[in-house]
CSV table of C-alpha atoms and ligand atoms in Angstrom, one decimal:
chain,number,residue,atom,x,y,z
F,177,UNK,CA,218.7,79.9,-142.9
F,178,UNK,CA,215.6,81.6,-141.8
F,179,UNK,CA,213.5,81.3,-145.4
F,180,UNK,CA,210.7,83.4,-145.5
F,181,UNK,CA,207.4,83.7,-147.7
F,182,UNK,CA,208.1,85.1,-151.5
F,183,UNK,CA,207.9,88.3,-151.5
F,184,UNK,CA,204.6,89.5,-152.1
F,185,UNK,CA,204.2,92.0,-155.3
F,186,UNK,CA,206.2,90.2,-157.7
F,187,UNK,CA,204.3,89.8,-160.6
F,188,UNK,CA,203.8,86.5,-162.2
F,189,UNK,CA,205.4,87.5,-165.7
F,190,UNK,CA,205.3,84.0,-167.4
F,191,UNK,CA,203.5,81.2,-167.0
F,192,UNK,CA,204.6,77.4,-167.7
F,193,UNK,CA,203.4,74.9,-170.8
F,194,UNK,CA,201.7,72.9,-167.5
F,195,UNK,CA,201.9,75.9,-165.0
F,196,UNK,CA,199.4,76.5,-162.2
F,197,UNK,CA,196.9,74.1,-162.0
F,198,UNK,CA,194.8,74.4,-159.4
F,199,UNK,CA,193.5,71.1,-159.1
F,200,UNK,CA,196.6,68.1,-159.1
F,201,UNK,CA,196.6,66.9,-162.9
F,202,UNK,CA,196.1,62.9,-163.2
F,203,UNK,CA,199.1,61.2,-161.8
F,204,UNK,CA,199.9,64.0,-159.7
F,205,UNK,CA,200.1,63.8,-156.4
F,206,UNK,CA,202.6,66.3,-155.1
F,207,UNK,CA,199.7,68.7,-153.5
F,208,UNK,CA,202.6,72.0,-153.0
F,209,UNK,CA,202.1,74.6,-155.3
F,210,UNK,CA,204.1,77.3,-153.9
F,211,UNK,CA,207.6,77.9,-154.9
F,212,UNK,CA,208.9,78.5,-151.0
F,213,UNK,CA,207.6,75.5,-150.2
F,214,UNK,CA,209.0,72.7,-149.7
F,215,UNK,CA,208.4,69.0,-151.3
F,216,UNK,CA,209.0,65.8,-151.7
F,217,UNK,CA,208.2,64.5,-155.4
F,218,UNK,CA,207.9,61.0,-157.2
F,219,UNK,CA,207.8,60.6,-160.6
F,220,UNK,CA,205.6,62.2,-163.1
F,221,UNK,CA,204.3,64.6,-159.9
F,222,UNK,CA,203.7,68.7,-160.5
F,223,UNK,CA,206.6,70.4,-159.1
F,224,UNK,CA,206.3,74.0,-158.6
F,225,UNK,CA,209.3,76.2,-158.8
F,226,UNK,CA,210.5,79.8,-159.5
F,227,UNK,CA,212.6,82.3,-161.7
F,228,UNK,CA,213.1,85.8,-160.8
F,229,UNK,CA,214.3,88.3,-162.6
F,230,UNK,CA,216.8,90.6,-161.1
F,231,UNK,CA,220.2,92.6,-160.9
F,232,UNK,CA,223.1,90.5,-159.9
F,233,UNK,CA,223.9,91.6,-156.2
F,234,UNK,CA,220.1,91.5,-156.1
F,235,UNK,CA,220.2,88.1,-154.9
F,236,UNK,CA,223.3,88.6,-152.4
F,237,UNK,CA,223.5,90.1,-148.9
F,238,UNK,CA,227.0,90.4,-148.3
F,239,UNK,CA,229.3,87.9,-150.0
F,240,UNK,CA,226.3,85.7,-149.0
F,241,UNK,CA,223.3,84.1,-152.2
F,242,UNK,CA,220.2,83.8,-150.3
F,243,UNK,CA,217.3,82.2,-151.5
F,244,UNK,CA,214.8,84.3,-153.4
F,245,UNK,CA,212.5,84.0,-150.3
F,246,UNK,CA,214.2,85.1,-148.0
F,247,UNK,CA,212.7,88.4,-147.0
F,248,UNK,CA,216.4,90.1,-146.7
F,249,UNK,CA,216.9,90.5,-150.1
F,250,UNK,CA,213.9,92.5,-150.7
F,251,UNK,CA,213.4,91.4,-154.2
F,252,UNK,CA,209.8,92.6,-154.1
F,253,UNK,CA,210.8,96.6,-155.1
F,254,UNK,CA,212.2,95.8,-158.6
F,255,UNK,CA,212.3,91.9,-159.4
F,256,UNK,CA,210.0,90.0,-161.4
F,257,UNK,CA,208.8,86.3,-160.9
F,258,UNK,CA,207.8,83.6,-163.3
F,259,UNK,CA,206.3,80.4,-161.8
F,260,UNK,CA,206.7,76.9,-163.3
F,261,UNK,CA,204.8,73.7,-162.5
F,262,UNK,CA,206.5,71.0,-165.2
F,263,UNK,CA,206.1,67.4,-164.6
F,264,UNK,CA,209.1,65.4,-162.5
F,265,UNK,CA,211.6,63.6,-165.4
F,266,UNK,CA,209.6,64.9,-168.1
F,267,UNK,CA,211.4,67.0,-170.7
F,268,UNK,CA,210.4,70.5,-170.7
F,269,UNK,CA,210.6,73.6,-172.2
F,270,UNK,CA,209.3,76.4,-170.5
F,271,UNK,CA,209.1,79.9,-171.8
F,272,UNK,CA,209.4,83.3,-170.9
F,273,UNK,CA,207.4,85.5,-173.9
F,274,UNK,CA,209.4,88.7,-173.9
F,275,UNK,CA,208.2,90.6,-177.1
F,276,UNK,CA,204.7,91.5,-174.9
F,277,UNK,CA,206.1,94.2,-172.6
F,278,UNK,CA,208.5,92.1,-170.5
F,279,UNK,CA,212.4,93.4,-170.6
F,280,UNK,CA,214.5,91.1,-168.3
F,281,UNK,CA,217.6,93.9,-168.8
F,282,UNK,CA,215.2,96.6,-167.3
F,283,UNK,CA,215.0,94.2,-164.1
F,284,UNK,CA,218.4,93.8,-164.1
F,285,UNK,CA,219.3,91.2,-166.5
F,286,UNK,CA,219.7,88.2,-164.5
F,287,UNK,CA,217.8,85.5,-162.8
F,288,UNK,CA,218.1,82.7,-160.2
F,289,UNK,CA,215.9,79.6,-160.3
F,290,UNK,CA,214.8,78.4,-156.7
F,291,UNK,CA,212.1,76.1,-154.7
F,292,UNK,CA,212.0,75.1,-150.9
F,293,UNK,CA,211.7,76.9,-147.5
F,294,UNK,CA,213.3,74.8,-145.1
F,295,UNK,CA,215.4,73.1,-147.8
F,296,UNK,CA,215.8,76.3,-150.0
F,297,UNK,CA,217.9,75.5,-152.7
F,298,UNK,CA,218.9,78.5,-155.8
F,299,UNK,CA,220.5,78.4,-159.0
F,300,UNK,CA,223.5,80.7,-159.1
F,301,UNK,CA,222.4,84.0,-160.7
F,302,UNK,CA,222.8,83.5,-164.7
F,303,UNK,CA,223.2,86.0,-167.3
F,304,UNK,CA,220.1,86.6,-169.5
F,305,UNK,CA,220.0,90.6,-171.0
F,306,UNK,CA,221.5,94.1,-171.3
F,307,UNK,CA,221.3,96.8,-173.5
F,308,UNK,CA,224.0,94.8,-175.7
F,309,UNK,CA,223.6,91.1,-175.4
F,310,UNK,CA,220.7,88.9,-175.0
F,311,UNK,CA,220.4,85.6,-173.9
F,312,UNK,CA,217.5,83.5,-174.9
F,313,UNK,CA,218.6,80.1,-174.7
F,314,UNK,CA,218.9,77.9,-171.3
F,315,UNK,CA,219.0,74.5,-169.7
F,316,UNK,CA,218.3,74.3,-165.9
F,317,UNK,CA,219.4,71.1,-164.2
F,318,UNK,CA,216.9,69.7,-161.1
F,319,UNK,CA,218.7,67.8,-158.9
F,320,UNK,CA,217.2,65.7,-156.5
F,321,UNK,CA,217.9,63.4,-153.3
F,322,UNK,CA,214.7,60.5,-152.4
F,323,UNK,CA,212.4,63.2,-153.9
F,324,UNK,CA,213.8,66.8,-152.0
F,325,UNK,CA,215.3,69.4,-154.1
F,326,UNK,CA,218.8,69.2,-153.6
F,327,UNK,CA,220.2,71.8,-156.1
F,328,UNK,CA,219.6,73.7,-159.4
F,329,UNK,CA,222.7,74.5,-161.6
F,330,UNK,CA,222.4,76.1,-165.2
F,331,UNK,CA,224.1,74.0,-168.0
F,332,UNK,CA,226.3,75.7,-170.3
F,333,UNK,CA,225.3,75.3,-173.6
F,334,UNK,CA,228.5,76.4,-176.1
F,335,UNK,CA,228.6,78.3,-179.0
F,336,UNK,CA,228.0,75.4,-182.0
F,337,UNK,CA,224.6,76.9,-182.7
F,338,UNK,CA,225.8,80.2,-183.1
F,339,UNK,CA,228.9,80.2,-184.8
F,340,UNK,CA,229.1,82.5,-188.2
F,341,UNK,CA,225.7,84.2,-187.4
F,342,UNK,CA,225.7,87.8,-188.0
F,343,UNK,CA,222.9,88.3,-184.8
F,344,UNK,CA,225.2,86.3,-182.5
F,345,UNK,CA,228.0,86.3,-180.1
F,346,UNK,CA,229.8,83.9,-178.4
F,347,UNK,CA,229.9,85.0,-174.8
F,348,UNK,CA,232.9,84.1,-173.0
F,349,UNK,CA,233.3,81.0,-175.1
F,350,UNK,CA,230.1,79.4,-173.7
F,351,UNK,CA,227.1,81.1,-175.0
F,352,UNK,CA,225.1,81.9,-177.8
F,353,UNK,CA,224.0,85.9,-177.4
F,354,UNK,CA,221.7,88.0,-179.7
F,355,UNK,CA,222.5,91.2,-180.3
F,356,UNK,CA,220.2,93.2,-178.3
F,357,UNK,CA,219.1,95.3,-180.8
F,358,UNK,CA,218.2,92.7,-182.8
F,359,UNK,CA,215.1,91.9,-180.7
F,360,UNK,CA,211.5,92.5,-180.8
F,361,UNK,CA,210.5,96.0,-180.2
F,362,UNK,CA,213.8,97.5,-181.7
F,363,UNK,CA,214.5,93.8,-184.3
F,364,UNK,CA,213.7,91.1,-186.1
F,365,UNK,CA,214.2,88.2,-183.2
F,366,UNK,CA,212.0,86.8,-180.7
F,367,UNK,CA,214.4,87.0,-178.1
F,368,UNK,CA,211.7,85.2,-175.8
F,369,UNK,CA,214.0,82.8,-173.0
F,370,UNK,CA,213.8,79.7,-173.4
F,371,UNK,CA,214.3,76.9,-170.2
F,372,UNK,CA,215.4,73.1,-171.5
F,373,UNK,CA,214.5,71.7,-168.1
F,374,UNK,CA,216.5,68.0,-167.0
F,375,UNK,CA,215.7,66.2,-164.0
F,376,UNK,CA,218.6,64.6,-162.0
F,377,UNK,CA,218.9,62.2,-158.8
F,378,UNK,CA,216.3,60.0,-157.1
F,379,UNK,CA,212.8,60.9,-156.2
F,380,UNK,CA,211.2,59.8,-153.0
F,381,UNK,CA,210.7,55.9,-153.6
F,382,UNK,CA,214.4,55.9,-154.7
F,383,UNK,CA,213.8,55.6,-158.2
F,384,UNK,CA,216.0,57.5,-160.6
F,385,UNK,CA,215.6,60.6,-162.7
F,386,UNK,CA,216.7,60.4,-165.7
F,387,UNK,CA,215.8,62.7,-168.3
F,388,UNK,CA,219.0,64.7,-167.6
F,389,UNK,CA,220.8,61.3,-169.1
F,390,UNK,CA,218.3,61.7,-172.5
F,391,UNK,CA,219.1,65.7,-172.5
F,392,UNK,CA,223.1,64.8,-172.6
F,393,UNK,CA,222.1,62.6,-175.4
F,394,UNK,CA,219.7,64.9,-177.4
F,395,UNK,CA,221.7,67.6,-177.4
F,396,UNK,CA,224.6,66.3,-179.7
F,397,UNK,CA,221.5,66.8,-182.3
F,398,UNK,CA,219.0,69.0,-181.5
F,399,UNK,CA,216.7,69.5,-178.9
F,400,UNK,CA,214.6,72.1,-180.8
F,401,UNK,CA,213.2,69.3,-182.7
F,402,UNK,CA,211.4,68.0,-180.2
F,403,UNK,CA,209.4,70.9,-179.7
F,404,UNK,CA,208.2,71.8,-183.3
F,405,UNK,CA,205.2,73.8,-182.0
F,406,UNK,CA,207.1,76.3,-180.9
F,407,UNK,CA,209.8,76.3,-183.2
F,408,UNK,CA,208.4,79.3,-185.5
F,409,UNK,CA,207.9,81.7,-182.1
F,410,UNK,CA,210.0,80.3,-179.5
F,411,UNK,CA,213.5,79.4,-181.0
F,412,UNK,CA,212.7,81.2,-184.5
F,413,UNK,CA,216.1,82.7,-185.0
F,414,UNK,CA,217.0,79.0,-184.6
F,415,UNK,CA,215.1,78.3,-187.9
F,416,UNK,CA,217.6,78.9,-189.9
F,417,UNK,CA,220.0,76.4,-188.7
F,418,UNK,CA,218.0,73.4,-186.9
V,96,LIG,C1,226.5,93.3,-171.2
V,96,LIG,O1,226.9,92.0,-170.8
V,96,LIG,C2,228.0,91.4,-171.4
V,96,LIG,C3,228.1,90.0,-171.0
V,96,LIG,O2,227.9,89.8,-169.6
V,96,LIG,C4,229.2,92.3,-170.9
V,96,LIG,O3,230.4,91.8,-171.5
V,96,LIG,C5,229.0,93.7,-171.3
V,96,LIG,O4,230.0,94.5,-170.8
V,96,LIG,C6,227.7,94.2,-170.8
V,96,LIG,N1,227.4,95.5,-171.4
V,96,LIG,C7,226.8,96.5,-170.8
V,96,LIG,C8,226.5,97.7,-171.5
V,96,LIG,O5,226.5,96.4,-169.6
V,97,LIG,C1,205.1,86.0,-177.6
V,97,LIG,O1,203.9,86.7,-177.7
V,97,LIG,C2,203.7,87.2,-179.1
V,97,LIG,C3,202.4,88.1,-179.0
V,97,LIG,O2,201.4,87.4,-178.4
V,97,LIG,C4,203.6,86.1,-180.1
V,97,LIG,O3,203.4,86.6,-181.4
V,97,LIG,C5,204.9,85.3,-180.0
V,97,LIG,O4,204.8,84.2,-180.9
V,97,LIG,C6,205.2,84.8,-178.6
V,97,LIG,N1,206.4,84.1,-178.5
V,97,LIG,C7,206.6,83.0,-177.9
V,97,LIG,C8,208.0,82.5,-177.8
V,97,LIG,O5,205.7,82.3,-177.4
């Protein structure tokens, strides 16, 4: 697949907890900091990926999903981009901040996760806003093969959290939506998205990833704990139930 550079104009909407550093961090030694690049990670390396923000057919030409830099899909006229750099089988959460300007349903309402040129892997597209529903809530699953990016799937993550909560939906039985109405600028809720990141597969030395294995075993409490700095912006209409 002939993978081209990102498109140009997007605009960098978000930026990562550890995003963008310019010089590699201690114990980093991964020196690719573009998204459409490709590399080849070990543990606790940078790795630099991206999300854009788009309508669903978007990221399709034909019956065809091509990466986000591929230069057919022309992404750069109406998407937006947000650019992560977490730390390889660390658990993350990265975060969008929606409440500043920001509307991911006036781009569309959905976004893809991707890295890689040569070995361009993408998420499928997942659902994040319209005018009715909004979700804020995600975990995105890093899979990788002797330290190359092999895949990135989204992780459904039911409806537990939500059940009984006047703001909330259940979206096809599998996730938790806000009303969209009830988010900043028209609502109460930060409706800000929120990325659970787990790593997956072997890095480069053939050692294994594992934080997707201490994810699976989180989450039958609650992940939110972990990160009680953000808990009153971030996942604040979680408060009332984690
Ligand atoms: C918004 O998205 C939901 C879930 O994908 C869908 O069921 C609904 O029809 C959409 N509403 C509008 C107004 O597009
Ligand atoms: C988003 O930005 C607003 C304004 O700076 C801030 O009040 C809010 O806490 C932020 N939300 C998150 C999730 O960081």
């Amino acid at each position: 697949m002939a993978a081209a550079p990102p498109p140009r104009m997007l605009l960098v909407v978000a930026l990562a907890v550890a995003c963008c550093l310019v010089q590699l961090a201690a114990g980093d030694t991964n020196g690719v900091f573009e998204p459409c690049s490709d590399a080849r990670i070990q543990r606790g390396d940078g790795f630099t990926f991206g999300v854009v923000f788009a309508g669903y057919s978007s990221f399709f030409s034909g019956q065809t999903q091509l990466s986000p830099c591929d230069r057919r899909l022309n992404l750069a006229s109406s998407a937006q981009l947000a650019v992560f750099r977490p730390k390889v089988d660390e658990i993350s959460l990265l975060t969008v901040n929606t409440t500043t300007g920001f509307n991911p349903a006036s781009v569309g309402g959905y976004m893809v996760a991707f890295a890689g040129r040569k070995y361009a892997a993408r998420s499928p597209p997942i659902f994040v806003s319209n005018s009715s529903f909004t979700v804020s809530s995600f975990t995105l699953v890093l899979e990788f093969n002797k330290g190359r990016l092999q895949n990135l799937h989204w992780k459904k993550d039911g409806c537990d959290a939500c059940s009984g909560k006047s703001n909330f939906v259940c979206l096809g039985k599998q996730t938790c939506a806000i009303r969209t109405q009830s988010c900043k600028n028209q609502g109460p809720v930060d409706c800000s998205i929120g990325i659970q990141l787990a790593f997956s597969g072997t890095d480069k030395h053939e050692s294994v990833l594992n934080s997707w294995y201490e994810v699976s075993n989180l989450r039958q409490y609650s992940l939110y704990g972990l990160y009680s700095n953000l808990k009153d912006t971030l996942s604040g209409q979680f408060n009332k139930f984690f």
